């Protein structure tokens, strides 16, 4: 069967489920899994002797931070504090989020299982939908282990009944519920800004900061404010271990900085780049502030710290950000969309200065946290315990799905199955112009492309090898169909469509 025929008439129970997608738009979705390394033993410190030795845990999530934005990963922007965090533990070079966009990625992270299990494939875009209230979150697992829990920053997995952070296992919440907010109070003078599309529509009035369930409007840069709150929380006199979920909105749009913060980058010819570097420097400085606070309180040796990004950086940053050395952007089904920075610092549990090339996923955070807290991970969780030296494997199979579009990585191979499109668009065609809610988009009437890449030799995903390896295509699609049986149709539709090209082929991305 040719690829074109198979795309138009999918087979298998998972494919049948995809044919029934009458409620969803399709997405693009990033998959790439990357550079595979041969299995090797990873150094680890002995586990704590006593089961009562529960470490504090901090999960730091940056927003739209590209793989190539950190100097720890070879980027041009100096990030010495995040680099130091990497040196204190493990820097993972083949780490992936569960989606190339914010909402579903965070739903997978918080629940510890692929978000398609509960139909969460697309961004919320202002709707009262999201992660089901009955999903078990990492905060709820921490509560079961008698942890004090706090959430600071961006939520973005739903704010309807039962979906607020305070209803999902967090003792306290300070942040915002939607996808973005303004870094400074509305009307702040003297800012250097540059933005396009939806970034201009993001204000504190439309997307307020909340303390608990009440609206507040703190002065100053919100990255500083979030860190102030984080420092205060970790410095409190805790009578039990704590879990802090610190979800910065930096460096997500809208792009803004003070004249003072931009000044060190005045020689950069790009206004967008100057602001972006200032925002990245601010983020790095605040990570340093938090780590200094841990040391000052004698908590650094008793605290596990994760640092990750939710997905790759976007093309609407006008070249200021970087997913190097990979192709693609946020919302793209390429390495640049889902390959993310991932750092784990766990003094006394993992040896510092390690670099790990075997593939991992943000799904691994749930079982890793549970193991550290001496609690079983929820039975439905799908990740691996990163504190177990033998957990990782070069043969790990990873899957992604965004509506009818999906991809699979097995060893060096990655297979992308994605809707065909008749034409391409520019960002100006789609920014700030969401599809009507309920727009039905399933399999393209043109069929789907299938593209097979050898990530070991082609990390830029520029050479489709599907014609030369039809058996690999068939095998990987069958594996996807079996995995996909546990997913359900989209619980809500996509409101964003983008038609672009991948490897010279016109494709439809829905996110």
PDB file of C-alpha atoms in Angstrom, residues 111-305:
ATOM      1  CA  UNK A 111      -0.816  14.414  35.248  1.00  0.00           C
ATOM      2  CA  UNK A 112       2.178  12.211  34.486  1.00  0.00           C
ATOM      3  CA  UNK A 113       0.486  10.623  31.495  1.00  0.00           C
ATOM      4  CA  UNK A 114      -0.014  11.514  27.868  1.00  0.00           C
ATOM      5  CA  UNK A 115      -2.726  14.158  27.703  1.00  0.00           C
ATOM      6  CA  UNK A 116      -4.580  12.412  24.867  1.00  0.00           C
ATOM      7  CA  UNK A 117      -5.688   9.858  27.453  1.00  0.00           C
ATOM      8  CA  UNK A 118      -8.190  12.542  28.482  1.00  0.00           C
ATOM      9  CA  UNK A 119      -8.622  14.245  25.095  1.00  0.00           C
ATOM     10  CA  UNK A 120      -6.391  17.304  25.697  1.00  0.00           C
ATOM     11  CA  UNK A 121      -4.655  17.909  22.340  1.00  0.00           C
ATOM     12  CA  UNK A 122      -4.904  21.661  21.742  1.00  0.00           C
ATOM     13  CA  UNK A 123      -4.432  25.024  23.434  1.00  0.00           C
ATOM     14  CA  UNK A 124      -7.428  26.299  25.383  1.00  0.00           C
ATOM     15  CA  UNK A 125      -7.639  29.726  23.690  1.00  0.00           C
ATOM     16  CA  UNK A 126      -9.890  31.342  26.283  1.00  0.00           C
ATOM     17  CA  UNK A 127     -12.376  28.495  26.700  1.00  0.00           C
ATOM     18  CA  UNK A 128     -13.714  26.936  29.893  1.00  0.00           C
ATOM     19  CA  UNK A 129     -12.222  23.518  29.123  1.00  0.00           C
ATOM     20  CA  UNK A 130      -9.065  21.750  30.159  1.00  0.00           C
ATOM     21  CA  UNK A 131      -7.598  18.944  32.222  1.00  0.00           C
ATOM     22  CA  UNK A 132     -10.385  16.947  33.925  1.00  0.00           C
ATOM     23  CA  UNK A 133     -10.727  17.638  37.623  1.00  0.00           C
ATOM     24  CA  UNK A 134     -10.426  13.938  38.434  1.00  0.00           C
ATOM     25  CA  UNK A 135      -6.897  13.657  37.014  1.00  0.00           C
ATOM     26  CA  UNK A 136      -4.289  12.969  39.716  1.00  0.00           C
ATOM     27  CA  UNK A 137      -1.644  15.713  39.643  1.00  0.00           C
ATOM     28  CA  UNK A 138       1.927  15.718  40.880  1.00  0.00           C
ATOM     29  CA  UNK A 139       0.779  18.095  43.622  1.00  0.00           C
ATOM     30  CA  UNK A 140      -1.818  15.605  44.820  1.00  0.00           C
ATOM     31  CA  UNK A 141       0.821  12.869  44.977  1.00  0.00           C
ATOM     32  CA  UNK A 142       2.978  15.252  47.032  1.00  0.00           C
ATOM     33  CA  UNK A 143       0.059  15.925  49.365  1.00  0.00           C
ATOM     34  CA  UNK A 144      -0.372  12.178  49.861  1.00  0.00           C
ATOM     35  CA  UNK A 145       3.287  12.111  50.936  1.00  0.00           C
ATOM     36  CA  UNK A 146       2.607  14.862  53.515  1.00  0.00           C
ATOM     37  CA  UNK A 147       4.313  17.624  51.529  1.00  0.00           C
ATOM     38  CA  UNK A 148       3.438  21.293  51.745  1.00  0.00           C
ATOM     39  CA  UNK A 149       2.639  22.377  48.188  1.00  0.00           C
ATOM     40  CA  UNK A 150       2.735  25.741  46.426  1.00  0.00           C
ATOM     41  CA  UNK A 151       2.183  26.847  42.855  1.00  0.00           C
ATOM     42  CA  UNK A 152       3.614  30.121  41.530  1.00  0.00           C
ATOM     43  CA  UNK A 153       3.246  31.327  37.932  1.00  0.00           C
ATOM     44  CA  UNK A 154       1.446  30.082  34.848  1.00  0.00           C
ATOM     45  CA  UNK A 155      -1.290  27.426  35.145  1.00  0.00           C
ATOM     46  CA  UNK A 156      -2.927  27.144  31.676  1.00  0.00           C
ATOM     47  CA  UNK A 157      -4.647  23.769  32.014  1.00  0.00           C
ATOM     48  CA  UNK A 158      -8.146  25.054  32.733  1.00  0.00           C
ATOM     49  CA  UNK A 159      -9.938  27.257  35.237  1.00  0.00           C
ATOM     50  CA  UNK A 160     -13.444  25.802  35.317  1.00  0.00           C
ATOM     51  CA  UNK A 161     -15.085  24.110  38.287  1.00  0.00           C
ATOM     52  CA  UNK A 162     -12.597  21.912  40.109  1.00  0.00           C
ATOM     53  CA  UNK A 163      -9.708  22.874  37.821  1.00  0.00           C
ATOM     54  CA  UNK A 164      -8.170  25.721  39.828  1.00  0.00           C
ATOM     55  CA  UNK A 165      -4.695  24.996  41.302  1.00  0.00           C
ATOM     56  CA  UNK A 166      -6.205  25.107  44.792  1.00  0.00           C
ATOM     57  CA  UNK A 167      -8.526  22.281  43.705  1.00  0.00           C
ATOM     58  CA  UNK A 168      -5.687  20.249  42.192  1.00  0.00           C
ATOM     59  CA  UNK A 169      -3.436  19.631  45.188  1.00  0.00           C
ATOM     60  CA  UNK A 170      -1.806  22.997  45.826  1.00  0.00           C
ATOM     61  CA  UNK A 171      -2.038  24.594  49.271  1.00  0.00           C
ATOM     62  CA  UNK A 172      -1.357  28.055  47.830  1.00  0.00           C
ATOM     63  CA  UNK A 173      -1.411  29.740  44.414  1.00  0.00           C
ATOM     64  CA  UNK A 174       0.056  33.005  43.159  1.00  0.00           C
ATOM     65  CA  UNK A 175       0.040  33.489  39.417  1.00  0.00           C
ATOM     66  CA  UNK A 176      -2.283  33.528  36.410  1.00  0.00           C
ATOM     67  CA  UNK A 177      -4.654  30.952  35.024  1.00  0.00           C
ATOM     68  CA  UNK A 178      -4.368  31.580  31.273  1.00  0.00           C
ATOM     69  CA  UNK A 179      -1.603  31.340  28.711  1.00  0.00           C
ATOM     70  CA  UNK A 180       0.185  34.654  29.270  1.00  0.00           C
ATOM     71  CA  UNK A 181       0.073  37.965  31.069  1.00  0.00           C
ATOM     72  CA  UNK A 182       1.830  41.305  30.901  1.00  0.00           C
ATOM     73  CA  UNK A 183       5.235  41.415  32.580  1.00  0.00           C
ATOM     74  CA  UNK A 184       4.481  44.873  34.012  1.00  0.00           C
ATOM     75  CA  UNK A 185       1.274  46.548  35.219  1.00  0.00           C
ATOM     76  CA  UNK A 186      -0.756  48.087  32.430  1.00  0.00           C
ATOM     77  CA  UNK A 187       0.343  51.645  31.652  1.00  0.00           C
ATOM     78  CA  UNK A 188       3.928  51.227  32.929  1.00  0.00           C
ATOM     79  CA  UNK A 189       6.105  53.914  31.333  1.00  0.00           C
ATOM     80  CA  UNK A 190       9.643  53.646  29.974  1.00  0.00           C
ATOM     81  CA  UNK A 191       9.449  50.069  28.676  1.00  0.00           C
ATOM     82  CA  UNK A 192      11.122  48.820  25.514  1.00  0.00           C
ATOM     83  CA  UNK A 193       8.656  46.624  23.667  1.00  0.00           C
ATOM     84  CA  UNK A 194       8.265  44.885  20.359  1.00  0.00           C
ATOM     85  CA  UNK A 195       5.606  42.371  19.530  1.00  0.00           C
ATOM     86  CA  UNK A 196       3.257  41.236  16.830  1.00  0.00           C
ATOM     87  CA  UNK A 197      -0.079  39.480  16.637  1.00  0.00           C
ATOM     88  CA  UNK A 198      -1.596  38.351  19.896  1.00  0.00           C
ATOM     89  CA  UNK A 199       1.218  39.725  22.069  1.00  0.00           C
ATOM     90  CA  UNK A 200      -0.264  43.204  21.762  1.00  0.00           C
ATOM     91  CA  UNK A 201      -3.555  41.952  23.204  1.00  0.00           C
ATOM     92  CA  UNK A 202      -2.032  40.591  26.410  1.00  0.00           C
ATOM     93  CA  UNK A 203      -2.676  42.893  29.364  1.00  0.00           C
ATOM     94  CA  UNK A 204      -3.086  42.513  33.122  1.00  0.00           C
ATOM     95  CA  UNK A 205      -6.719  43.573  32.781  1.00  0.00           C
ATOM     96  CA  UNK A 206      -7.488  40.726  30.400  1.00  0.00           C
ATOM     97  CA  UNK A 207      -5.157  38.213  32.051  1.00  0.00           C
ATOM     98  CA  UNK A 208      -4.935  39.146  35.741  1.00  0.00           C
ATOM     99  CA  UNK A 209      -2.528  37.982  38.430  1.00  0.00           C
ATOM    100  CA  UNK A 210      -4.237  36.106  41.246  1.00  0.00           C
ATOM    101  CA  UNK A 211      -3.396  35.310  44.822  1.00  0.00           C
ATOM    102  CA  UNK A 212      -5.489  32.299  45.657  1.00  0.00           C
ATOM    103  CA  UNK A 213      -8.812  33.136  44.041  1.00  0.00           C
ATOM    104  CA  UNK A 214      -8.512  36.924  44.328  1.00  0.00           C
ATOM    105  CA  UNK A 215      -7.159  39.340  41.689  1.00  0.00           C
ATOM    106  CA  UNK A 216      -4.051  41.342  42.578  1.00  0.00           C
ATOM    107  CA  UNK A 217      -1.816  43.668  40.550  1.00  0.00           C
ATOM    108  CA  UNK A 218       1.751  43.617  41.930  1.00  0.00           C
ATOM    109  CA  UNK A 219       4.214  46.283  40.761  1.00  0.00           C
ATOM    110  CA  UNK A 220       7.446  45.466  38.965  1.00  0.00           C
ATOM    111  CA  UNK A 221       8.525  42.749  36.580  1.00  0.00           C
ATOM    112  CA  UNK A 222       6.468  39.606  37.134  1.00  0.00           C
ATOM    113  CA  UNK A 223       9.568  37.371  36.810  1.00  0.00           C
ATOM    114  CA  UNK A 224      11.022  39.192  39.829  1.00  0.00           C
ATOM    115  CA  UNK A 225       7.679  39.047  41.643  1.00  0.00           C
ATOM    116  CA  UNK A 226       7.324  35.309  41.137  1.00  0.00           C
ATOM    117  CA  UNK A 227      10.830  34.774  42.479  1.00  0.00           C
ATOM    118  CA  UNK A 228      10.130  36.999  45.480  1.00  0.00           C
ATOM    119  CA  UNK A 229       7.211  34.720  46.302  1.00  0.00           C
ATOM    120  CA  UNK A 230       9.281  31.597  45.712  1.00  0.00           C
ATOM    121  CA  UNK A 231      12.096  32.823  47.971  1.00  0.00           C
ATOM    122  CA  UNK A 232       9.562  33.644  50.681  1.00  0.00           C
ATOM    123  CA  UNK A 233       7.990  30.200  50.395  1.00  0.00           C
ATOM    124  CA  UNK A 234      11.222  28.189  50.593  1.00  0.00           C
ATOM    125  CA  UNK A 235      12.436  30.381  53.462  1.00  0.00           C
ATOM    126  CA  UNK A 236       9.367  29.720  55.577  1.00  0.00           C
ATOM    127  CA  UNK A 237       9.830  27.553  58.626  1.00  0.00           C
ATOM    128  CA  UNK A 238       8.476  24.324  57.188  1.00  0.00           C
ATOM    129  CA  UNK A 239       7.675  21.508  59.586  1.00  0.00           C
ATOM    130  CA  UNK A 240       7.511  19.068  56.669  1.00  0.00           C
ATOM    131  CA  UNK A 241       9.051  18.815  53.181  1.00  0.00           C
ATOM    132  CA  UNK A 242       7.756  21.092  50.439  1.00  0.00           C
ATOM    133  CA  UNK A 243       6.990  20.896  46.741  1.00  0.00           C
ATOM    134  CA  UNK A 244       7.134  24.152  44.763  1.00  0.00           C
ATOM    135  CA  UNK A 245       5.867  24.336  41.183  1.00  0.00           C
ATOM    136  CA  UNK A 246       7.426  27.551  39.823  1.00  0.00           C
ATOM    137  CA  UNK A 247       6.124  28.139  36.301  1.00  0.00           C
ATOM    138  CA  UNK A 248       7.653  31.358  34.954  1.00  0.00           C
ATOM    139  CA  UNK A 249       6.018  33.015  31.950  1.00  0.00           C
ATOM    140  CA  UNK A 250       9.440  34.116  30.668  1.00  0.00           C
ATOM    141  CA  UNK A 251      10.425  34.270  27.892  1.00  0.00           C
ATOM    142  CA  UNK A 252       6.910  33.938  26.395  1.00  0.00           C
ATOM    143  CA  UNK A 253       5.441  36.985  24.638  1.00  0.00           C
ATOM    144  CA  UNK A 254       4.582  39.839  25.077  1.00  0.00           C
ATOM    145  CA  UNK A 255       8.212  40.906  24.750  1.00  0.00           C
ATOM    146  CA  UNK A 256       9.061  43.767  27.095  1.00  0.00           C
ATOM    147  CA  UNK A 257      11.982  44.997  29.192  1.00  0.00           C
ATOM    148  CA  UNK A 258      13.193  48.176  30.855  1.00  0.00           C
ATOM    149  CA  UNK A 259      15.735  50.457  29.212  1.00  0.00           C
ATOM    150  CA  UNK A 260      18.199  49.496  31.940  1.00  0.00           C
ATOM    151  CA  UNK A 261      17.790  45.770  31.311  1.00  0.00           C
ATOM    152  CA  UNK A 262      18.241  46.204  27.558  1.00  0.00           C
ATOM    153  CA  UNK A 263      21.326  48.422  27.836  1.00  0.00           C
ATOM    154  CA  UNK A 264      23.919  45.578  28.065  1.00  0.00           C
ATOM    155  CA  UNK A 265      22.739  44.394  24.644  1.00  0.00           C
ATOM    156  CA  UNK A 266      22.705  47.785  22.927  1.00  0.00           C
ATOM    157  CA  UNK A 267      25.161  46.622  20.246  1.00  0.00           C
ATOM    158  CA  UNK A 268      22.780  43.918  19.048  1.00  0.00           C
ATOM    159  CA  UNK A 269      21.284  45.281  15.780  1.00  0.00           C
ATOM    160  CA  UNK A 270      17.912  43.572  16.337  1.00  0.00           C
ATOM    161  CA  UNK A 271      15.444  45.308  18.698  1.00  0.00           C
ATOM    162  CA  UNK A 272      13.634  42.009  19.223  1.00  0.00           C
ATOM    163  CA  UNK A 273      16.882  40.243  20.079  1.00  0.00           C
ATOM    164  CA  UNK A 274      17.898  42.943  22.577  1.00  0.00           C
ATOM    165  CA  UNK A 275      14.614  42.566  24.459  1.00  0.00           C
ATOM    166  CA  UNK A 276      14.717  38.783  24.332  1.00  0.00           C
ATOM    167  CA  UNK A 277      18.253  38.688  25.718  1.00  0.00           C
ATOM    168  CA  UNK A 278      17.210  41.042  28.504  1.00  0.00           C
ATOM    169  CA  UNK A 279      14.271  38.785  29.367  1.00  0.00           C
ATOM    170  CA  UNK A 280      16.467  35.668  29.314  1.00  0.00           C
ATOM    171  CA  UNK A 281      19.034  37.389  31.527  1.00  0.00           C
ATOM    172  CA  UNK A 282      16.270  38.329  33.952  1.00  0.00           C
ATOM    173  CA  UNK A 283      15.075  34.711  34.039  1.00  0.00           C
ATOM    174  CA  UNK A 284      18.596  33.420  34.665  1.00  0.00           C
ATOM    175  CA  UNK A 285      19.226  35.959  37.424  1.00  0.00           C
ATOM    176  CA  UNK A 286      16.053  34.911  39.185  1.00  0.00           C
ATOM    177  CA  UNK A 287      16.938  31.225  39.025  1.00  0.00           C
ATOM    178  CA  UNK A 288      20.200  32.269  40.682  1.00  0.00           C
ATOM    179  CA  UNK A 289      18.313  34.209  43.362  1.00  0.00           C
ATOM    180  CA  UNK A 290      16.230  31.156  44.220  1.00  0.00           C
ATOM    181  CA  UNK A 291      19.253  28.861  44.389  1.00  0.00           C
ATOM    182  CA  UNK A 292      21.068  31.402  46.601  1.00  0.00           C
ATOM    183  CA  UNK A 293      18.048  31.452  48.916  1.00  0.00           C
ATOM    184  CA  UNK A 294      18.183  27.658  49.227  1.00  0.00           C
ATOM    185  CA  UNK A 295      21.858  27.813  50.168  1.00  0.00           C
ATOM    186  CA  UNK A 296      21.325  30.639  52.634  1.00  0.00           C
ATOM    187  CA  UNK A 297      18.693  28.572  54.424  1.00  0.00           C
ATOM    188  CA  UNK A 298      20.791  25.399  54.328  1.00  0.00           C
ATOM    189  CA  UNK A 299      18.304  23.689  52.022  1.00  0.00           C
ATOM    190  CA  UNK A 300      20.376  23.213  48.873  1.00  0.00           C
ATOM    191  CA  UNK A 301      21.625  19.738  49.851  1.00  0.00           C
ATOM    192  CA  UNK A 302      18.108  18.624  50.757  1.00  0.00           C
ATOM    193  CA  UNK A 303      16.291  19.885  47.646  1.00  0.00           C
ATOM    194  CA  UNK A 304      15.787  18.298  44.237  1.00  0.00           C
ATOM    195  CA  UNK A 305      15.453  20.892  41.467  1.00  0.00           C
TER     196      UNK A 305
END
